[in-house]
Structures are given as structure tokens and as C-alpha cells.
Amino acid sequence: MSGLENKRKYESEAFRREKEAPGATLGALYTPEETWFRVWVPEADEVTVRLYKTGTPEEAEDKQGFLRSIPMKPSLREGESSVWEAIVPGDLHSVYYTYGICRAGVWKECVDPYTRACGADGVRGMVVDLKRTDPEGWEADTCFRADINTVICELHVKDFSCHQSSGIPHEHRGKYLAFTDSTGRNTGVEYLKRLGISHVHLLPIFDFSSVRETGDEDQFNWGYDPLNYNVPEGSYATDARHGEVRILECKSMIQALHKAGIGVVMDVVYNHTAGLDNGFQATAPDYFYRQNSDGSLSNGSDCGNETASERVMCGKFIRESVIYWAEEYHIDGFRFDLMGLHDTETMNSIRKALDERFPDKHILIYGEPWAASASPMEPGFFPAVKANVDKLSPDIAIFSDDTRDTIKGSVFFGEEPGFVNGGRGLEPGMASAWCAWCDGGHEFTPVTPGQIISYVSVHDNYTLWDKLVLTQRAAERGKADYGEKKPQLLAMNQLTAGILFTMLGTPLFQAGEEFGRTKYGDENSYQSSPSINCLDWDRCRDFSGLTEYYRGLISLRAQIPLYRQQSLKAVQAVHIMTAKDQVVEVCLDLEEYPCRWRKIYIVANASHISKATALPKGGRYQKLVDEKSSWLWKRAGLWSKIKKAEQIVETSPVSIGIWGELR
Ligand code: CA
């Protein structure tokens, strides 16, 4: 069948009515007595399940490992005429399997898209008794905290511990288990805990294709090339050949983070697949992929293809995969890569499904509200892009590229500055960013500040430090030295952090931003060496002043209940007093948000002259943050002793000053 014939067929009412099976339970459903194999194959002459002893042919003595093949039959349940099933008696835990599908005399073998375990490099699925993959104490594992003040740190599993200065035992470096190690110094999970973040957001931990799982440790990839969506990546496990090991070790990582009081957000990439030789294409050719009007596969991801979330069985797959990770792995949030390739209806259905399944837990959902290229979504659906943010649930947030670029300059033009590094005319944008773009008059309309993820740097593009070096070099026509701890750059970095952690919206930062992380100007390190990508813990010690500055701000933010107010009401508490001449002055009215302070005055001064601010007469003020420290508010614990401050306060050039009016 041609692509065009497939497209017409899949979009027809008859196919939807007769072939799709939205209510079907799919996958290899294990019990100790028997395993049910259930797969959706809308058109085939024969379907079989093939059982194997090993995860790859090479591991078997006969270079195959084949055990037997069992014919599958169409389900007799209502609405499941396209679901094929086979019930195989016996305890099949750790037996590997694939499906064989025959059409017009041609057999094709594939991995079950729903498989929950696999062998090395994901070439065969594996039947798994998930109970046997639980680390000790897993039933009690939870990360529920009331009144959480969300601050997210974006982190890559390998970056975290592969550097020799990490203090992690050699055999765990770059692995899930690094998170379970106590190093006795300020690295590892203890470091994250001390930083005060509420969540880590892990770059892909599902099974991706680019790294050979049994290959050498010098390999590196971010992992945005999905292979098996419901299986953890094997290269982060100590043994990729036995399917249950990666599951146990991935859960152990999550458990260790939870024990430290840190929630785990998973980066999910449902928008495209690594290639097309997979279970999606074998079970239902072209169905899971979006198609151009001529039937060819479209490429809105710029990675060769894009999935079609608006097709019922594809949306179902994504939704069920998310629920599975939340349920089985206790995941606390999901970050959708290129969310703009998904339709708003599917995104909202995922929100609803999570809320119904976990009524007592608030699981985060946020994503990139853009696509990489144009996408031919079927008519009647809306892409989850920035312009459609108001069509998304208030509990689905978007990365704000506007906030990012306004604060420190465009990601596309390395030398173009933003507010903190000398850019002009950005004050109105800064004022809007402070209100999480809920102040109206923009091309997009967030329903609540909770819909905005405020950030300046993530894995993509230059690190914040590298961006500051580049803009500074352009300004001074000098040479950039990424390694040097220049006071001017530190000042800009501190100002950036001061802004980021006092805005509405949810702050998110790339791990290491708080210690001047550099990739030496590498703006797309997705497959660069581990030495470029790793977190350098020696540098962390060297830049400990900057880290402390981040820590103080995160801690201060946690004291202010306003930042837990995710509704539009929060915007009423933010008053922009000045937004001109490279200065933004903001007053937070905390009358309705009980804490030490009645009002907080924030002065972000990006100019090269000191800024004088008149605080209203009659108040008792406490200096909370200045250019030297973000911990002043804490040290002055005996605030009753503070004398009436001078009415005029000064904020140094390129710095942030924050004052609190005591109640
Ligand atoms: Ca893999």
C-alpha cells in the first residue's frame, strides 16, 4: 500500500470505527502462571509471538537463541477485532520476545512497542515480572510534599557523575547507581539536596538508540532518539544484557532522589522515533506517523519523522506510556520534547489521565511549545505551540523562550546580548517576563503564571556562562576565556539568577549553571565527548561563591508563599515600579501571602551606574540580597533589632538588590 492509500485509510471513518481499539490493554501481561501477549495489528494475514532465550542473537551459543513461535489470534472482545493475542502458560519472566507479522506472504519481525523490558540495544523485548525489579523499600517510596515551591534543575544522568572529581566510585560513574552513592563531600545527590531544588528533570532515561549499550564508556549522547519508550536506557545500567537490571537500577536512582526529598521529572520524546525500523511501522505501517498530503512521512521534528498524536492509537500509546512511568517508576513530572508536535487534545487528555490516576499527587507537565519544522497536523486539531497555550490545561506549562532571550539574549545569535549583559530596550519585556507574560498584550496568552517555565539555559544552545563570555567578548572586542572566573561575568550571572528566582512562573535551570558551567563554546553538545558535557566538580568548588548565591535565592524563594500561587491572582501582587534605563524595579505585595515580609522590593540593575531607590517612608526594612550575598535575609535572623532603614537604598551596577518590609 502506498503512503497516500494508508493516509486515506487511516483518516477514514470506517477505519476508526472498525479497526482502532482505544480500550484495549496491550503488551506482554505477566503472571507467574501465564503471560498474555496482546498487540494491535490492524491488517495482517498472520501474527506470531517468538520467544528467545537471549536479548540478542550474538549472546546465544547458536547465534540465535530462538525458543519457539506461537501463533496469535484476533481477540474476540468487543471493539478489539484488530488486537491479536496469545496466552502462553508458564513463568516467562526474563524470556525475550518479538512479534512476527505476515502480510501477502512477507514476514516482518519487530519489537513490541509496548514492551516493558528489553535486552542489549533494545533489539528484543523481554517479559518481565515487575515485582522482581523493585528495590528494597520501593512500596514505601514516595515524594509527596505539601506546599512545594517548585524549582527544577535539568540534569543528564551521565553528566552528573562521569567526571573523576565526582567522588562517585568508578563502576557507578555515568550510571543510574551514581545517585545511590554517598560521596562524603559536596557532590552527588547530597549536593542536589543541599542546593534546595524541588525536582531534577532528567534528560532522556527511556531506551534510546544512539549509544551502543555494550560499547565503551567514551560514548555520549543526550538521548533524544527514542527506541523503546517503556524501557529505561541500558547504557546507564551496570548490565545492559539482562533486561531486569536496568529497571531495578533506574528505580534505585529514583528512590535515592526521593529519599533526598527531590522529585523526578522525566524528559519524554514522543514526537519522533530514532528510525522507522520498529514496532510502530511493522504493526501498522505509517499509522503512528504524521503524513504530508502526498502520503509521505512529514518531518516536523527535523529528525526524520514525526508521530501523529491525533491518531487514536498513537495518542493512546503516549498517554498510557506516561501513566506507566508515573505508576511503575514513581515519576513526578514529564517534560515533553517538541510539544508543539502534539495536539492540545492529547496533551489535555494526558493531564486528565494523570489527575484521575493520582488524585493526591501533583505530577508536573511542561514542554517545548514549538516544533522544529512545519507540521501537517490533521484538520480540527491544534498544535500545542505557544500561540495555543490558552487551549492547554492551566496545569500544562511551556518553556518561555521569551523570558530566556530577554534576560540574556537570543540563542540563535551568540553575541547578541539580553538585559543582564548590556542589551538595550528590553525593559518592557523584562516587566512582562516578571509577570510570567500574564500582563496581556502579547501574541500568546498564558491562562496562569503556572503555565510558564522561566529559564535562561538548558542543554540546548550555549550554557549561560558561555553566552555571557561571548557577549562580553563582542562588547570588548577581546578574546573569550571560558575558564577564567571574571568578576564582571560573575556579576551578570548573579543578576540573572536574582531575576530568575524572583519571577512568577516556575524556575528551571541547567545543572552547573550555578557554578559557571562551560562547554567551551560548544553550542550543541548532543554527541560531544563526556569531557565537554560532564559536570566538573572541581569547577563547582572553584565557583562555590556563585553556587552559594543560587542556593540563597532558592532558599529565599521558598520563604515566599506568593510563588506557590499558580493562579492568575498572583499577577495582582506584582507591581512593576520602573522599567527603563537598564533597570527594572518590582514590588511584591505580600499582604495576602503571610511571611516575614509585607512587601518585597526588587531592583534589577543591569546598568553600569549605581541605582538609588526610594523605599516608602514608615516601613522597617531588611536588606535581603545584594551584590555580595543572597543570604543576608537569613543572617539577619534578629530582624527586630534592625533600625529603620534609610529611605534611599542603593543597588550596585550589574547586580540585584532585594529589600523586605517587615510586618
Ligand atoms: Ca539504548
XYZ file of C-alpha atoms in Angstrom, residues 598 615-621 644-647 661-663:
15
model
C 4.686 42.616 53.970
C 11.527 52.985 49.731
C 8.246 54.287 51.158
C 8.533 56.080 54.487
C 7.475 54.495 57.735
C 8.403 50.893 56.986
C 11.025 48.786 58.707
C 13.173 47.281 56.026
C 14.574 51.930 60.448
C 16.449 51.796 57.193
C 17.366 54.798 55.238
C 14.660 55.626 52.789
C 9.473 45.444 54.511
C 8.923 43.687 57.794
C 5.402 43.107 59.011
